[in-house]
Coordinates of C-alpha atoms in Angstrom, one line a residue:
Chain Y
D51 CA 69.4 60.1 -225.3
T52 CA 68.1 57.4 -227.6
G53 CA 66.8 55.0 -225.0
V54 CA 63.3 54.1 -224.0
S55 CA 61.4 57.0 -222.4
Q56 CA 58.3 56.9 -220.3
D57 CA 56.0 59.7 -219.2
P58 CA 55.0 60.6 -216.5
R59 CA 57.6 59.2 -214.1
H60 CA 55.2 59.5 -211.2
K61 CA 51.5 59.6 -211.0
I62 CA 49.3 59.9 -208.0
T63 CA 45.6 59.5 -208.5
K64 CA 42.4 58.8 -206.5
R65 CA 40.6 55.5 -206.7
G66 CA 38.2 55.5 -209.5
Q67 CA 40.0 57.9 -211.8
N68 CA 41.4 57.0 -215.2
V69 CA 45.2 57.3 -215.9
T70 CA 47.2 57.1 -219.1
F71 CA 50.9 56.4 -219.5
R72 CA 53.1 56.9 -222.5
C73 CA 56.1 54.9 -223.8
D74 CA 58.5 55.9 -226.5
P75 CA 60.6 53.0 -227.6
I76 CA 64.0 53.0 -229.2
S77 CA 63.3 54.3 -232.7
E78 CA 64.2 51.2 -234.8
H79 CA 62.7 48.7 -232.4
N80 CA 59.6 46.9 -233.7
R81 CA 58.5 45.2 -230.5
L82 CA 57.2 47.0 -227.4
Y83 CA 56.4 45.4 -224.1
W84 CA 54.5 46.5 -221.0
Y85 CA 55.3 45.0 -217.6
R86 CA 54.1 45.7 -214.1
Q87 CA 56.4 45.5 -211.0
T88 CA 55.2 45.6 -207.4
L89 CA 57.5 46.1 -204.4
G90 CA 59.9 43.3 -203.8
Q91 CA 59.0 41.4 -207.0
G92 CA 60.3 41.0 -210.5
P93 CA 58.4 42.6 -213.4
E94 CA 55.4 40.7 -214.7
F95 CA 54.4 40.7 -218.3
L96 CA 51.2 42.5 -219.3
T97 CA 51.2 42.8 -223.1
Y98 CA 53.3 43.3 -226.2
F99 CA 53.1 44.7 -229.7
Q100 CA 54.9 43.9 -232.9
N101 CA 54.7 47.1 -234.8
E102 CA 51.1 48.3 -234.3
A103 CA 49.6 44.8 -233.7
Q104 CA 48.9 43.8 -230.1
L105 CA 49.9 40.1 -230.1
E106 CA 49.4 39.0 -226.6
K107 CA 47.7 40.1 -223.4
S108 CA 48.3 38.6 -220.0
R109 CA 45.5 37.4 -217.7
L110 CA 46.8 40.2 -215.4
L111 CA 45.4 42.7 -217.9
S112 CA 41.8 43.1 -216.8
D113 CA 39.2 44.8 -219.0
R114 CA 40.0 48.0 -217.1
F115 CA 43.4 48.1 -218.9
S116 CA 43.9 48.9 -222.5
A117 CA 47.0 49.5 -224.5
E118 CA 47.6 50.9 -228.0
R119 CA 50.4 51.4 -230.4
P120 CA 48.6 53.3 -233.2
K121 CA 51.4 53.9 -235.6
G122 CA 53.9 51.3 -234.5
S123 CA 55.9 53.9 -232.7
F124 CA 54.9 55.1 -229.2
S125 CA 52.5 53.2 -227.0
T126 CA 49.9 54.2 -224.4
L127 CA 48.6 52.2 -221.5
E128 CA 45.3 53.3 -220.0
I129 CA 43.8 52.1 -216.7
Q130 CA 40.2 53.0 -216.2
R131 CA 38.5 53.2 -212.7
T132 CA 41.8 52.7 -210.9
E133 CA 41.9 50.6 -207.8
Q134 CA 44.4 50.6 -204.9
G135 CA 45.7 47.3 -206.2
D136 CA 46.8 48.9 -209.4
S137 CA 49.6 50.8 -207.5
A138 CA 52.8 49.6 -209.0
M139 CA 55.7 50.5 -211.3
Y140 CA 54.7 50.2 -214.9
L141 CA 57.6 49.4 -217.1
C142 CA 57.9 49.6 -220.9
A143 CA 60.6 47.8 -222.9
S144 CA 61.4 47.6 -226.5
S145 CA 63.4 45.2 -228.7
L146 CA 64.3 44.6 -232.3
S147 CA 63.0 41.3 -233.5
I148 CA 64.8 40.2 -236.7
G149 CA 64.1 36.4 -236.7
T150 CA 66.8 35.4 -234.2
T151 CA 66.0 33.0 -231.4
Y152 CA 66.2 35.7 -228.8
N153 CA 65.6 39.5 -228.6
E154 CA 67.2 41.7 -226.0
Q155 CA 64.8 44.0 -224.3
F156 CA 65.7 47.5 -223.1
F157 CA 63.6 49.1 -220.4
G158 CA 62.5 52.6 -219.8
P159 CA 62.7 54.3 -216.4
G160 CA 59.1 53.3 -215.5
T161 CA 56.0 55.1 -214.3
R162 CA 55.3 54.8 -210.6
L163 CA 51.6 54.8 -210.0
T164 CA 50.1 55.4 -206.6
V165 CA 46.3 55.0 -206.2
L166 CA 45.0 56.6 -203.0
Chain D
T76 CA 53.4 28.0 -216.4
Q77 CA 57.1 28.9 -216.6
L78 CA 58.7 30.0 -213.4
L79 CA 62.1 31.3 -212.4
E80 CA 63.3 30.8 -208.9
Q81 CA 66.0 33.2 -207.9
S82 CA 68.2 32.9 -204.8
P83 CA 69.1 34.3 -202.5
Q84 CA 66.4 36.9 -202.2
F85 CA 68.6 39.1 -200.0
L86 CA 72.4 39.3 -199.7
S87 CA 74.5 41.6 -197.5
I88 CA 78.2 41.3 -197.8
Q89 CA 81.4 43.3 -197.1
E90 CA 83.3 45.0 -199.9
G91 CA 85.9 42.6 -201.4
E92 CA 83.8 39.4 -200.8
N93 CA 82.7 37.2 -203.6
L94 CA 79.1 36.1 -204.2
T95 CA 76.9 34.0 -206.5
V96 CA 73.2 34.5 -207.4
Y97 CA 71.3 31.5 -208.8
C98 CA 68.4 31.4 -211.1
N99 CA 66.6 28.0 -211.6
S100 CA 63.7 26.7 -213.5
S101 CA 62.1 23.4 -214.6
S102 CA 61.5 25.0 -218.0
V103 CA 63.9 25.4 -220.9
F104 CA 64.6 28.9 -222.2
S105 CA 65.8 30.1 -225.5
S106 CA 67.8 32.8 -223.8
L107 CA 68.3 34.3 -220.4
Q108 CA 69.0 37.9 -219.6
W109 CA 70.4 39.5 -216.4
Y110 CA 69.4 42.9 -215.4
R111 CA 70.4 45.3 -212.6
Q112 CA 67.8 47.7 -211.2
E113 CA 68.3 50.8 -209.0
P114 CA 65.4 52.0 -206.8
G115 CA 62.9 54.0 -208.7
E116 CA 64.4 53.1 -212.1
G117 CA 63.9 50.6 -214.8
P118 CA 66.1 47.4 -215.2
V119 CA 69.3 47.9 -217.1
L120 CA 70.4 45.0 -219.2
L121 CA 73.8 43.5 -218.2
V122 CA 74.1 40.4 -220.4
T123 CA 72.2 37.9 -222.5
V124 CA 73.2 34.2 -222.6
V125 CA 71.9 32.1 -225.4
T126 CA 73.9 28.9 -225.7
G127 CA 73.8 26.0 -223.2
G128 CA 77.0 26.1 -221.1
E129 CA 77.8 29.6 -222.2
V130 CA 80.0 31.7 -219.9
K131 CA 80.2 35.5 -220.3
K132 CA 82.3 37.9 -218.4
L133 CA 81.7 41.6 -217.8
K134 CA 84.6 42.9 -215.7
R135 CA 84.1 41.3 -212.3
L136 CA 80.8 39.7 -213.2
T137 CA 80.7 36.2 -214.6
F138 CA 77.4 34.8 -216.1
Q139 CA 76.8 31.2 -216.9
F140 CA 73.9 29.5 -218.7
G141 CA 73.3 25.9 -217.7
D142 CA 73.9 23.1 -220.2
A143 CA 70.2 22.3 -220.3
R144 CA 69.2 26.0 -220.6
K145 CA 67.1 25.8 -217.4
D146 CA 69.4 27.6 -215.0
S147 CA 71.9 30.4 -214.8
S148 CA 74.2 32.0 -212.3
L149 CA 75.8 35.3 -211.7
H150 CA 79.1 35.4 -209.9
I151 CA 80.6 38.7 -208.7
T152 CA 84.3 38.8 -207.7
A153 CA 85.6 41.3 -205.1
A154 CA 82.3 43.1 -204.7
Q155 CA 82.3 46.9 -204.5
T156 CA 79.8 49.2 -202.9
G157 CA 78.8 50.3 -206.4
D158 CA 77.5 46.8 -207.1
T159 CA 74.7 47.4 -204.6
G160 CA 71.3 47.0 -206.3
L161 CA 68.6 44.6 -207.3
Y162 CA 69.7 41.8 -209.7
L163 CA 67.1 40.2 -211.9
C164 CA 67.2 37.2 -214.1
A165 CA 64.7 36.9 -216.9
G166 CA 64.1 34.0 -219.2
E167 CA 62.7 34.0 -222.7
G168 CA 60.7 30.9 -223.7
Y169 CA 60.5 29.5 -227.2
N170 CA 57.8 30.9 -229.4
Q171 CA 56.6 33.2 -226.7
G172 CA 56.9 36.4 -228.6
G173 CA 59.9 37.4 -226.6
K174 CA 58.1 38.1 -223.4
L175 CA 60.3 37.6 -220.4
I176 CA 59.6 35.6 -217.2
F177 CA 61.4 37.3 -214.3
G178 CA 62.8 35.9 -211.1
Q179 CA 61.9 37.6 -207.9
G180 CA 65.2 39.4 -207.8
T181 CA 68.2 39.4 -205.5
E182 CA 68.7 42.5 -203.4
L183 CA 72.4 42.9 -202.9
S184 CA 73.9 45.3 -200.4
V185 CA 77.7 45.7 -200.4
K186 CA 79.0 47.4 -197.2
P187 CA 82.3 49.3 -197.1

């Protein structure tokens, strides 16, 4: 399977703990996006990378959140001192940006985070 | 702030019926993508529309991008129970790094 993969699929943690999620994009894709989706809503943009550079962060991404894409391949999203409001589905998507006016994003299966 | 209003939010129909989902905005988008999402899974890309007035067909699904690139619709003909799921529209703005603005989604239930 050469699609976007995410690990873990599910994570249950206690409030105050740190969690880290991993995303492996489609191999030739240079852009990688993180979104968050709460129940009954569409995904909301968090941040994105072009290769290893983080080019934009949403205001939704508080200073407890950090994302990296160290070698321009996989990415990690870390949440420190988790709060119950962080409970959501965290989605990763990747795309190939080659100078066209649009780029199709392909999503992974997501990581469901539950903060108790 | 760019927003996409998607309607209806919920739709319950009988197998064989037709339906249309609408996606509207006051903003202009460079492209608009439609996704379908199953519970507990990530969105799966159905189609991307790029040109104003463009119509794309995917079997029984017809997608249209408005002339002004501010709205889009998804029409399903003769719905089947396998069409049940959450349908999401997502717009890409100009010079926004490709980030997508999603509608709230339409939860479709097709009953046998």
